Amino acid sequence: MKIILIGPNGAGKGTQAKRLCERYGIPQISTGDMLRAEVKAATPLGLKAKSLMDAGQLVPDDLMIVLVKQRVAQSDCEPGFLLDGFPRTLDQARALQTAGISIDKVIHFKVPVEVLVQRLSGRRIHPASGRIYHIHNQPPKVAGLDDVTGEPLIMRPDDEESVVRARLAIFEKDTMPVLSYYKQLMPVIEIDGTKPVDDVAREIEGALQK
Ligand code: AP5
């Protein structure tokens, strides 16, 4: 199964991606997580990406397309993969098609802006694993600590409210056209992302069974 998740920042893509990848035994390709790893390792790509990411801007298409094409070519992607955060522009979507990378399912998460701002300001992550929490909606067992390792959780620098609003504006301008692009190619699964995490997971599972 080759799946794309499309949704505004904070819609729950990463949260649901982890469940779907376990369920289908496929790797999660989160371009945000890949870039954060590059930043942490201070690679040339990480150095270019850091200031753009901190400001909520997109990393240039040519860099992203090379990154994803290389990742999808790895052997663990043969049974399928889940793209979380890619494609985010029409050029990225067209590049997948030009490279002959076919997609089986596109899932669109719908969540209103004020809910997204509330979610992102409360989000905490475990940097090493990418595990995602929320101080109210999905709290860790011990406040501020990862459930599995007990290591400290952090707030992402781009979850500050003004940066969140900049990211959401970019989603409307650059990524909504990607949704229209896929709607012309295939039926897109529409998900109400405002429901509780387990309900959203059930809704997605039901839609994928059809
Ligand atoms: P990326 O890491 O992809 O960030 P994003 O798309 O903004 O997505 P988020 O991780 O913010 O949100 P999410 O939908 O995964 O929500 P989550 O599950 O965490 O990208 C970061 C940056 O990298 C970009 O800004 C850009 O600079 C760069 N980049 C990445 N890809 C790129 C590309 N292709 N091209 C160019 N640049 C690129 O949930 C959010 C919170 O809500 C959590 O706290 C969670 O616990 C909670 N929550 C989740 N679901 C629910 C629910 N149903 N009910 C209540 N709370 C919930």
PDB file of C-alpha atoms and ligand atoms in Angstrom:
ATOM      1  CA  MET A   1       0.000   0.000   0.000  1.00  0.00           C
ATOM      2  CA  LYS A   2       1.365   3.432  -0.984  1.00  0.00           C
ATOM      3  CA  ILE A   3      -0.349   6.178   0.972  1.00  0.00           C
ATOM      4  CA  ILE A   4      -0.106   9.988   1.014  1.00  0.00           C
ATOM      5  CA  LEU A   5      -1.391  11.992   3.986  1.00  0.00           C
ATOM      6  CA  ILE A   6      -2.359  15.587   3.189  1.00  0.00           C
ATOM      7  CA  GLY A   7      -3.503  17.996   5.869  1.00  0.00           C
ATOM      8  CA  PRO A   8      -2.650  21.300   7.475  1.00  0.00           C
ATOM      9  CA  ASN A   9       0.066  21.527  10.111  1.00  0.00           C
ATOM     10  CA  GLY A  10      -1.144  19.904  13.316  1.00  0.00           C
ATOM     11  CA  ALA A  11      -4.009  18.013  11.649  1.00  0.00           C
ATOM     12  CA  GLY A  12      -2.759  14.727  13.137  1.00  0.00           C
ATOM     13  CA  LYS A  13      -0.862  13.298  10.150  1.00  0.00           C
ATOM     14  CA  GLY A  14       2.137  12.187  12.202  1.00  0.00           C
ATOM     15  CA  THR A  15      -0.070  10.737  14.941  1.00  0.00           C
ATOM     16  CA  GLN A  16      -2.088   8.633  12.483  1.00  0.00           C
ATOM     17  CA  ALA A  17       0.946   7.823  10.307  1.00  0.00           C
ATOM     18  CA  LYS A  18       2.561   5.893  13.158  1.00  0.00           C
ATOM     19  CA  ARG A  19      -0.555   3.732  13.606  1.00  0.00           C
ATOM     20  CA  LEU A  20      -1.056   3.135   9.879  1.00  0.00           C
ATOM     21  CA  CYS A  21       2.576   2.145   9.335  1.00  0.00           C
ATOM     22  CA  GLU A  22       2.394  -0.402  12.162  1.00  0.00           C
ATOM     23  CA  ARG A  23      -0.901  -1.745  10.824  1.00  0.00           C
ATOM     24  CA  TYR A  24       0.342  -2.163   7.226  1.00  0.00           C
ATOM     25  CA  GLY A  25       4.019  -2.907   7.977  1.00  0.00           C
ATOM     26  CA  ILE A  26       5.252  -0.053   5.813  1.00  0.00           C
ATOM     27  CA  PRO A  27       7.776   2.727   6.578  1.00  0.00           C
ATOM     28  CA  GLN A  28       6.662   6.231   7.499  1.00  0.00           C
ATOM     29  CA  ILE A  29       8.423   8.777   5.303  1.00  0.00           C
ATOM     30  CA  SER A  30       8.016  12.015   7.233  1.00  0.00           C
ATOM     31  CA  THR A  31       9.896  14.729   5.389  1.00  0.00           C
ATOM     32  CA  GLY A  32       9.692  16.924   8.515  1.00  0.00           C
ATOM     33  CA  ASP A  33      11.379  14.207  10.633  1.00  0.00           C
ATOM     34  CA  MET A  34      13.980  13.611   7.904  1.00  0.00           C
ATOM     35  CA  LEU A  35      14.816  17.322   7.780  1.00  0.00           C
ATOM     36  CA  ARG A  36      14.992  17.596  11.587  1.00  0.00           C
ATOM     37  CA  ALA A  37      17.502  14.696  11.558  1.00  0.00           C
ATOM     38  CA  GLU A  38      19.580  16.552   8.925  1.00  0.00           C
ATOM     39  CA  VAL A  39      19.476  19.722  11.044  1.00  0.00           C
ATOM     40  CA  LYS A  40      20.570  17.801  14.134  1.00  0.00           C
ATOM     41  CA  ALA A  41      23.459  16.192  12.237  1.00  0.00           C
ATOM     42  CA  ALA A  42      24.414  19.617  10.776  1.00  0.00           C
ATOM     43  CA  THR A  43      24.616  18.209   7.224  1.00  0.00           C
ATOM     44  CA  PRO A  44      24.734  20.660   4.264  1.00  0.00           C
ATOM     45  CA  LEU A  45      20.983  20.077   3.731  1.00  0.00           C
ATOM     46  CA  GLY A  46      20.296  20.558   7.442  1.00  0.00           C
ATOM     47  CA  LEU A  47      22.216  23.838   7.460  1.00  0.00           C
ATOM     48  CA  LYS A  48      20.186  25.109   4.467  1.00  0.00           C
ATOM     49  CA  ALA A  49      16.869  23.896   5.918  1.00  0.00           C
ATOM     50  CA  LYS A  50      17.151  25.117   9.519  1.00  0.00           C
ATOM     51  CA  SER A  51      16.353  28.812   9.114  1.00  0.00           C
ATOM     52  CA  LEU A  52      13.535  28.078   6.646  1.00  0.00           C
ATOM     53  CA  MET A  53      11.960  25.523   8.992  1.00  0.00           C
ATOM     54  CA  ASP A  54      12.290  27.763  12.051  1.00  0.00           C
ATOM     55  CA  ALA A  55      10.449  30.493  10.111  1.00  0.00           C
ATOM     56  CA  GLY A  56       7.751  28.061   8.943  1.00  0.00           C
ATOM     57  CA  GLN A  57       8.822  28.388   5.279  1.00  0.00           C
ATOM     58  CA  LEU A  58       9.106  25.467   2.840  1.00  0.00           C
ATOM     59  CA  VAL A  59      12.477  23.948   1.947  1.00  0.00           C
ATOM     60  CA  PRO A  60      13.137  24.297  -1.851  1.00  0.00           C
ATOM     61  CA  ASP A  61      11.456  21.690  -4.070  1.00  0.00           C
ATOM     62  CA  ASP A  62      14.650  20.447  -5.749  1.00  0.00           C
ATOM     63  CA  LEU A  63      16.178  19.459  -2.390  1.00  0.00           C
ATOM     64  CA  MET A  64      12.978  17.790  -1.179  1.00  0.00           C
ATOM     65  CA  ILE A  65      12.423  15.846  -4.392  1.00  0.00           C
ATOM     66  CA  VAL A  66      15.945  14.330  -4.334  1.00  0.00           C
ATOM     67  CA  LEU A  67      15.527  13.436  -0.644  1.00  0.00           C
ATOM     68  CA  VAL A  68      12.215  11.621  -1.167  1.00  0.00           C
ATOM     69  CA  LYS A  69      13.186   9.867  -4.399  1.00  0.00           C
ATOM     70  CA  GLN A  70      16.299   8.447  -2.678  1.00  0.00           C
ATOM     71  CA  ARG A  71      14.252   7.307   0.332  1.00  0.00           C
ATOM     72  CA  VAL A  72      11.509   5.660  -1.729  1.00  0.00           C
ATOM     73  CA  ALA A  73      14.155   3.744  -3.720  1.00  0.00           C
ATOM     74  CA  GLN A  74      15.316   1.917  -0.563  1.00  0.00           C
ATOM     75  CA  SER A  75      14.393  -1.758  -0.233  1.00  0.00           C
ATOM     76  CA  ASP A  76      12.108  -1.350   2.810  1.00  0.00           C
ATOM     77  CA  CYS A  77       9.756   0.689   0.576  1.00  0.00           C
ATOM     78  CA  GLU A  78       9.166  -2.208  -1.828  1.00  0.00           C
ATOM     79  CA  PRO A  79       5.952  -3.391  -0.058  1.00  0.00           C
ATOM     80  CA  GLY A  80       4.734   0.207   0.155  1.00  0.00           C
ATOM     81  CA  PHE A  81       5.253   3.382   2.158  1.00  0.00           C
ATOM     82  CA  LEU A  82       3.410   6.262   3.733  1.00  0.00           C
ATOM     83  CA  LEU A  83       4.332   9.831   2.751  1.00  0.00           C
ATOM     84  CA  ASP A  84       3.708  12.262   5.621  1.00  0.00           C
ATOM     85  CA  GLY A  85       4.404  15.880   4.642  1.00  0.00           C
ATOM     86  CA  PHE A  86       5.195  15.244   0.969  1.00  0.00           C
ATOM     87  CA  PRO A  87       4.182  16.326  -1.646  1.00  0.00           C
ATOM     88  CA  ARG A  88       3.543  19.837  -0.381  1.00  0.00           C
ATOM     89  CA  THR A  89       3.695  21.698  -3.698  1.00  0.00           C
ATOM     90  CA  LEU A  90       2.443  20.969  -7.209  1.00  0.00           C
ATOM     91  CA  ASP A  91       6.040  20.557  -8.422  1.00  0.00           C
ATOM     92  CA  GLN A  92       6.664  17.911  -5.736  1.00  0.00           C
ATOM     93  CA  ALA A  93       3.477  16.038  -6.744  1.00  0.00           C
ATOM     94  CA  ARG A  94       4.373  16.177 -10.423  1.00  0.00           C
ATOM     95  CA  ALA A  95       7.911  14.951  -9.655  1.00  0.00           C
ATOM     96  CA  LEU A  96       6.499  11.788  -8.054  1.00  0.00           C
ATOM     97  CA  GLN A  97       4.420  11.109 -11.125  1.00  0.00           C
ATOM     98  CA  THR A  98       7.305  11.832 -13.523  1.00  0.00           C
ATOM     99  CA  ALA A  99       9.494   9.404 -11.548  1.00  0.00           C
ATOM    100  CA  GLY A 100       6.822   6.704 -12.042  1.00  0.00           C
ATOM    101  CA  ILE A 101       6.103   6.486  -8.301  1.00  0.00           C
ATOM    102  CA  SER A 102       2.465   5.388  -8.161  1.00  0.00           C
ATOM    103  CA  ILE A 103       0.157   6.119  -5.222  1.00  0.00           C
ATOM    104  CA  ASP A 104      -2.766   3.918  -4.068  1.00  0.00           C
ATOM    105  CA  LYS A 105      -4.528   6.124  -1.507  1.00  0.00           C
ATOM    106  CA  VAL A 106      -4.585   9.824  -0.669  1.00  0.00           C
ATOM    107  CA  ILE A 107      -6.059  10.786   2.718  1.00  0.00           C
ATOM    108  CA  HIS A 108      -7.022  14.401   3.448  1.00  0.00           C
ATOM    109  CA  PHE A 109      -7.392  15.576   7.069  1.00  0.00           C
ATOM    110  CA  LYS A 110      -9.790  18.504   7.625  1.00  0.00           C
ATOM    111  CA  VAL A 111      -9.335  20.558  10.830  1.00  0.00           C
ATOM    112  CA  PRO A 112     -10.238  24.264  11.455  1.00  0.00           C
ATOM    113  CA  VAL A 113      -7.425  26.773  12.016  1.00  0.00           C
ATOM    114  CA  GLU A 114      -8.127  27.601  15.689  1.00  0.00           C
ATOM    115  CA  VAL A 115      -8.067  23.896  16.631  1.00  0.00           C
ATOM    116  CA  LEU A 116      -4.708  23.556  14.836  1.00  0.00           C
ATOM    117  CA  VAL A 117      -3.187  26.493  16.716  1.00  0.00           C
ATOM    118  CA  GLN A 118      -4.365  25.003  20.048  1.00  0.00           C
ATOM    119  CA  ARG A 119      -2.984  21.578  19.153  1.00  0.00           C
ATOM    120  CA  LEU A 120       0.438  22.786  18.066  1.00  0.00           C
ATOM    121  CA  SER A 121       0.966  25.041  21.066  1.00  0.00           C
ATOM    122  CA  GLY A 122       0.352  21.983  23.298  1.00  0.00           C
ATOM    123  CA  ARG A 123       2.360  19.500  21.248  1.00  0.00           C
ATOM    124  CA  ARG A 124       5.444  17.911  22.799  1.00  0.00           C
ATOM    125  CA  ILE A 125       7.723  15.459  20.985  1.00  0.00           C
ATOM    126  CA  HIS A 126      10.370  12.892  21.850  1.00  0.00           C
ATOM    127  CA  PRO A 127      13.102  13.907  19.383  1.00  0.00           C
ATOM    128  CA  ALA A 128      14.875  10.534  19.155  1.00  0.00           C
ATOM    129  CA  SER A 129      11.790   8.459  18.240  1.00  0.00           C
ATOM    130  CA  GLY A 130       9.423  11.103  16.849  1.00  0.00           C
ATOM    131  CA  ARG A 131       6.741  10.034  19.357  1.00  0.00           C
ATOM    132  CA  ILE A 132       4.090  12.761  19.606  1.00  0.00           C
ATOM    133  CA  TYR A 133       2.166  13.913  22.698  1.00  0.00           C
ATOM    134  CA  HIS A 134      -0.160  16.778  23.630  1.00  0.00           C
ATOM    135  CA  ILE A 135      -0.195  18.309  27.092  1.00  0.00           C
ATOM    136  CA  HIS A 136      -4.023  17.953  27.283  1.00  0.00           C
ATOM    137  CA  ASN A 137      -5.245  15.691  24.430  1.00  0.00           C
ATOM    138  CA  GLN A 138      -2.563  12.959  24.564  1.00  0.00           C
ATOM    139  CA  PRO A 139      -0.487  13.528  27.703  1.00  0.00           C
ATOM    140  CA  PRO A 140       2.517  11.347  28.545  1.00  0.00           C
ATOM    141  CA  LYS A 141       2.211   9.142  31.670  1.00  0.00           C
ATOM    142  CA  VAL A 142       4.645  11.482  33.478  1.00  0.00           C
ATOM    143  CA  ALA A 143       4.442  15.160  32.497  1.00  0.00           C
ATOM    144  CA  GLY A 144       7.341  16.206  30.260  1.00  0.00           C
ATOM    145  CA  LEU A 145       8.803  12.706  29.842  1.00  0.00           C
ATOM    146  CA  ASP A 146       8.628  10.112  27.052  1.00  0.00           C
ATOM    147  CA  ASP A 147       6.534   7.040  27.999  1.00  0.00           C
ATOM    148  CA  VAL A 148       9.047   4.528  26.607  1.00  0.00           C
ATOM    149  CA  THR A 149      12.489   5.945  27.445  1.00  0.00           C
ATOM    150  CA  GLY A 150      11.693   8.434  30.235  1.00  0.00           C
ATOM    151  CA  GLU A 151      13.722  11.042  28.299  1.00  0.00           C
ATOM    152  CA  PRO A 152      12.611  14.703  28.262  1.00  0.00           C
ATOM    153  CA  LEU A 153      10.047  15.854  25.704  1.00  0.00           C
ATOM    154  CA  ILE A 154      10.579  19.104  23.786  1.00  0.00           C
ATOM    155  CA  MET A 155       8.454  21.731  22.056  1.00  0.00           C
ATOM    156  CA  ARG A 156       9.290  22.201  18.363  1.00  0.00           C
ATOM    157  CA  PRO A 157      10.665  25.721  17.603  1.00  0.00           C
ATOM    158  CA  ASP A 158       8.129  26.082  14.746  1.00  0.00           C
ATOM    159  CA  ASP A 159       5.175  25.486  17.109  1.00  0.00           C
ATOM    160  CA  GLU A 160       5.281  29.094  18.350  1.00  0.00           C
ATOM    161  CA  GLU A 161       1.917  30.703  17.450  1.00  0.00           C
ATOM    162  CA  SER A 162       3.136  33.291  14.884  1.00  0.00           C
ATOM    163  CA  VAL A 163       5.165  30.604  13.078  1.00  0.00           C
ATOM    164  CA  VAL A 164       2.177  28.213  13.164  1.00  0.00           C
ATOM    165  CA  ARG A 165       0.003  30.864  11.478  1.00  0.00           C
ATOM    166  CA  ALA A 166       2.685  31.418   8.794  1.00  0.00           C
ATOM    167  CA  ARG A 167       2.825  27.638   8.157  1.00  0.00           C
ATOM    168  CA  LEU A 168      -0.962  27.442   7.853  1.00  0.00           C
ATOM    169  CA  ALA A 169      -0.990  30.276   5.283  1.00  0.00           C
ATOM    170  CA  ILE A 170       1.618  28.383   3.235  1.00  0.00           C
ATOM    171  CA  PHE A 171      -0.509  25.229   3.440  1.00  0.00           C
ATOM    172  CA  GLU A 172      -3.481  27.112   1.935  1.00  0.00           C
ATOM    173  CA  LYS A 173      -1.401  28.675  -0.845  1.00  0.00           C
ATOM    174  CA  ASP A 174       0.984  25.853  -1.814  1.00  0.00           C
ATOM    175  CA  THR A 175      -0.501  22.565  -0.593  1.00  0.00           C
ATOM    176  CA  MET A 176      -4.252  22.927  -1.217  1.00  0.00           C
ATOM    177  CA  PRO A 177      -3.523  22.865  -4.998  1.00  0.00           C
ATOM    178  CA  VAL A 178      -1.859  19.463  -4.421  1.00  0.00           C
ATOM    179  CA  LEU A 179      -5.160  18.191  -3.034  1.00  0.00           C
ATOM    180  CA  SER A 180      -6.998  19.396  -6.171  1.00  0.00           C
ATOM    181  CA  TYR A 181      -4.303  17.712  -8.289  1.00  0.00           C
ATOM    182  CA  TYR A 182      -4.932  14.310  -6.665  1.00  0.00           C
ATOM    183  CA  LYS A 183      -8.718  14.774  -6.766  1.00  0.00           C
ATOM    184  CA  GLN A 184      -8.418  14.878 -10.562  1.00  0.00           C
ATOM    185  CA  LEU A 185      -6.471  11.596 -10.546  1.00  0.00           C
ATOM    186  CA  MET A 186      -8.299   9.460  -7.951  1.00  0.00           C
ATOM    187  CA  PRO A 187     -10.954   9.501  -5.211  1.00  0.00           C
ATOM    188  CA  VAL A 188      -9.458  11.205  -2.141  1.00  0.00           C
ATOM    189  CA  ILE A 189     -10.439   9.904   1.333  1.00  0.00           C
ATOM    190  CA  GLU A 190     -11.803  12.833   3.363  1.00  0.00           C
ATOM    191  CA  ILE A 191     -11.337  12.549   7.137  1.00  0.00           C
ATOM    192  CA  ASP A 192     -12.782  14.721   9.908  1.00  0.00           C
ATOM    193  CA  GLY A 193      -9.583  15.283  11.906  1.00  0.00           C
ATOM    194  CA  THR A 194     -11.333  17.046  14.792  1.00  0.00           C
ATOM    195  CA  LYS A 195     -12.512  13.760  16.357  1.00  0.00           C
ATOM    196  CA  PRO A 196     -10.510  12.008  19.091  1.00  0.00           C
ATOM    197  CA  VAL A 197      -7.367  10.176  17.914  1.00  0.00           C
ATOM    198  CA  ASP A 198      -8.905   6.667  18.179  1.00  0.00           C
ATOM    199  CA  ASP A 199     -12.037   7.731  16.259  1.00  0.00           C
ATOM    200  CA  VAL A 200      -9.930   9.277  13.486  1.00  0.00           C
ATOM    201  CA  ALA A 201      -7.914   6.037  13.298  1.00  0.00           C
ATOM    202  CA  ARG A 202     -11.138   3.985  13.008  1.00  0.00           C
ATOM    203  CA  GLU A 203     -12.508   6.299  10.302  1.00  0.00           C
ATOM    204  CA  ILE A 204      -9.313   5.944   8.257  1.00  0.00           C
ATOM    205  CA  GLU A 205      -9.233   2.173   8.724  1.00  0.00           C
ATOM    206  CA  GLY A 206     -12.860   1.899   7.567  1.00  0.00           C
ATOM    207  CA  ALA A 207     -12.178   4.028   4.492  1.00  0.00           C
ATOM    208  CA  LEU A 208      -9.093   1.984   3.552  1.00  0.00           C
ATOM    209  CA  GLN A 209     -11.076  -1.291   3.772  1.00  0.00           C
ATOM    210  CA  LYS A 210     -13.591  -0.100   1.125  1.00  0.00           C
TER     211      LYS A 210
HETATM  212  P1  AP5 B   1       6.416  18.710   9.282  1.00  0.00           P
HETATM  213  O1  AP5 B   1       7.185  18.112  10.384  1.00  0.00           O
HETATM  214  O2  AP5 B   1       5.892  17.868   8.190  1.00  0.00           O
HETATM  215  O3  AP5 B   1       5.268  19.558   9.962  1.00  0.00           O
HETATM  216  P2  AP5 B   1       3.720  19.767   9.550  1.00  0.00           P
HETATM  217  O4  AP5 B   1       3.243  19.357   8.237  1.00  0.00           O
HETATM  218  O5  AP5 B   1       3.569  21.184   9.867  1.00  0.00           O
HETATM  219  O6  AP5 B   1       2.991  18.784  10.359  1.00  0.00           O
HETATM  220  P3  AP5 B   1       2.993  18.702  11.848  1.00  0.00           P
HETATM  221  O7  AP5 B   1       4.044  17.735  12.278  1.00  0.00           O
HETATM  222  O8  AP5 B   1       3.082  20.084  12.458  1.00  0.00           O
HETATM  223  O9  AP5 B   1       1.523  18.202  12.150  1.00  0.00           O
HETATM  224  P4  AP5 B   1       0.835  16.781  12.038  1.00  0.00           P
HETATM  225  O10 AP5 B   1      -0.305  16.879  11.076  1.00  0.00           O
HETATM  226  O11 AP5 B   1       1.831  15.684  11.812  1.00  0.00           O
HETATM  227  O12 AP5 B   1       0.197  16.681  13.488  1.00  0.00           O
HETATM  228  P5  AP5 B   1       0.590  15.762  14.753  1.00  0.00           P
HETATM  229  O13 AP5 B   1       0.175  14.356  14.500  1.00  0.00           O
HETATM  230  O14 AP5 B   1       1.986  16.034  15.192  1.00  0.00           O
HETATM  231  O15 AP5 B   1       7.289  19.872   8.571  1.00  0.00           O
HETATM  232  C1  AP5 B   1       8.059  20.783   9.298  1.00  0.00           C
HETATM  233  C2  AP5 B   1       8.782  21.729   8.346  1.00  0.00           C
HETATM  234  O16 AP5 B   1       9.692  20.974   7.495  1.00  0.00           O
HETATM  235  C3  AP5 B   1       7.903  22.497   7.352  1.00  0.00           C
HETATM  236  O17 AP5 B   1       7.355  23.666   7.928  1.00  0.00           O
HETATM  237  C4  AP5 B   1       8.922  22.799   6.241  1.00  0.00           C
HETATM  238  O18 AP5 B   1       9.787  23.854   6.600  1.00  0.00           O
HETATM  239  C5  AP5 B   1       9.740  21.529   6.180  1.00  0.00           C
HETATM  240  N1  AP5 B   1       9.174  20.537   5.224  1.00  0.00           N
HETATM  241  C6  AP5 B   1       8.685  19.306   5.537  1.00  0.00           C
HETATM  242  N2  AP5 B   1       8.260  18.674   4.427  1.00  0.00           N
HETATM  243  C7  AP5 B   1       8.492  19.516   3.386  1.00  0.00           C
HETATM  244  C8  AP5 B   1       8.233  19.442   1.990  1.00  0.00           C
HETATM  245  N3  AP5 B   1       7.669  18.370   1.441  1.00  0.00           N
HETATM  246  N4  AP5 B   1       8.583  20.506   1.229  1.00  0.00           N
HETATM  247  C9  AP5 B   1       9.165  21.591   1.750  1.00  0.00           C
HETATM  248  N5  AP5 B   1       9.424  21.739   3.066  1.00  0.00           N
HETATM  249  C10 AP5 B   1       9.086  20.703   3.892  1.00  0.00           C
HETATM  250  O19 AP5 B   1      -0.458  16.361  15.828  1.00  0.00           O
HETATM  251  C11 AP5 B   1      -0.323  17.698  16.317  1.00  0.00           C
HETATM  252  C12 AP5 B   1      -0.737  17.738  17.811  1.00  0.00           C
HETATM  253  O20 AP5 B   1      -2.139  17.454  17.925  1.00  0.00           O
HETATM  254  C13 AP5 B   1      -0.018  16.681  18.687  1.00  0.00           C
HETATM  255  O21 AP5 B   1       0.265  17.262  19.944  1.00  0.00           O
HETATM  256  C14 AP5 B   1      -1.036  15.533  18.811  1.00  0.00           C
HETATM  257  O22 AP5 B   1      -0.898  14.852  20.040  1.00  0.00           O
HETATM  258  C15 AP5 B   1      -2.364  16.282  18.736  1.00  0.00           C
HETATM  259  N6  AP5 B   1      -3.400  15.516  18.035  1.00  0.00           N
HETATM  260  C16 AP5 B   1      -3.251  14.759  16.921  1.00  0.00           C
HETATM  261  N7  AP5 B   1      -4.440  14.217  16.529  1.00  0.00           N
HETATM  262  C17 AP5 B   1      -5.364  14.686  17.435  1.00  0.00           C
HETATM  263  C18 AP5 B   1      -6.785  14.494  17.563  1.00  0.00           C
HETATM  264  N8  AP5 B   1      -7.484  13.723  16.699  1.00  0.00           N
HETATM  265  N9  AP5 B   1      -7.416  15.116  18.592  1.00  0.00           N
HETATM  266  C19 AP5 B   1      -6.711  15.891  19.474  1.00  0.00           C
HETATM  267  N10 AP5 B   1      -5.372  16.100  19.401  1.00  0.00           N
HETATM  268  C20 AP5 B   1      -4.698  15.511  18.392  1.00  0.00           C
END
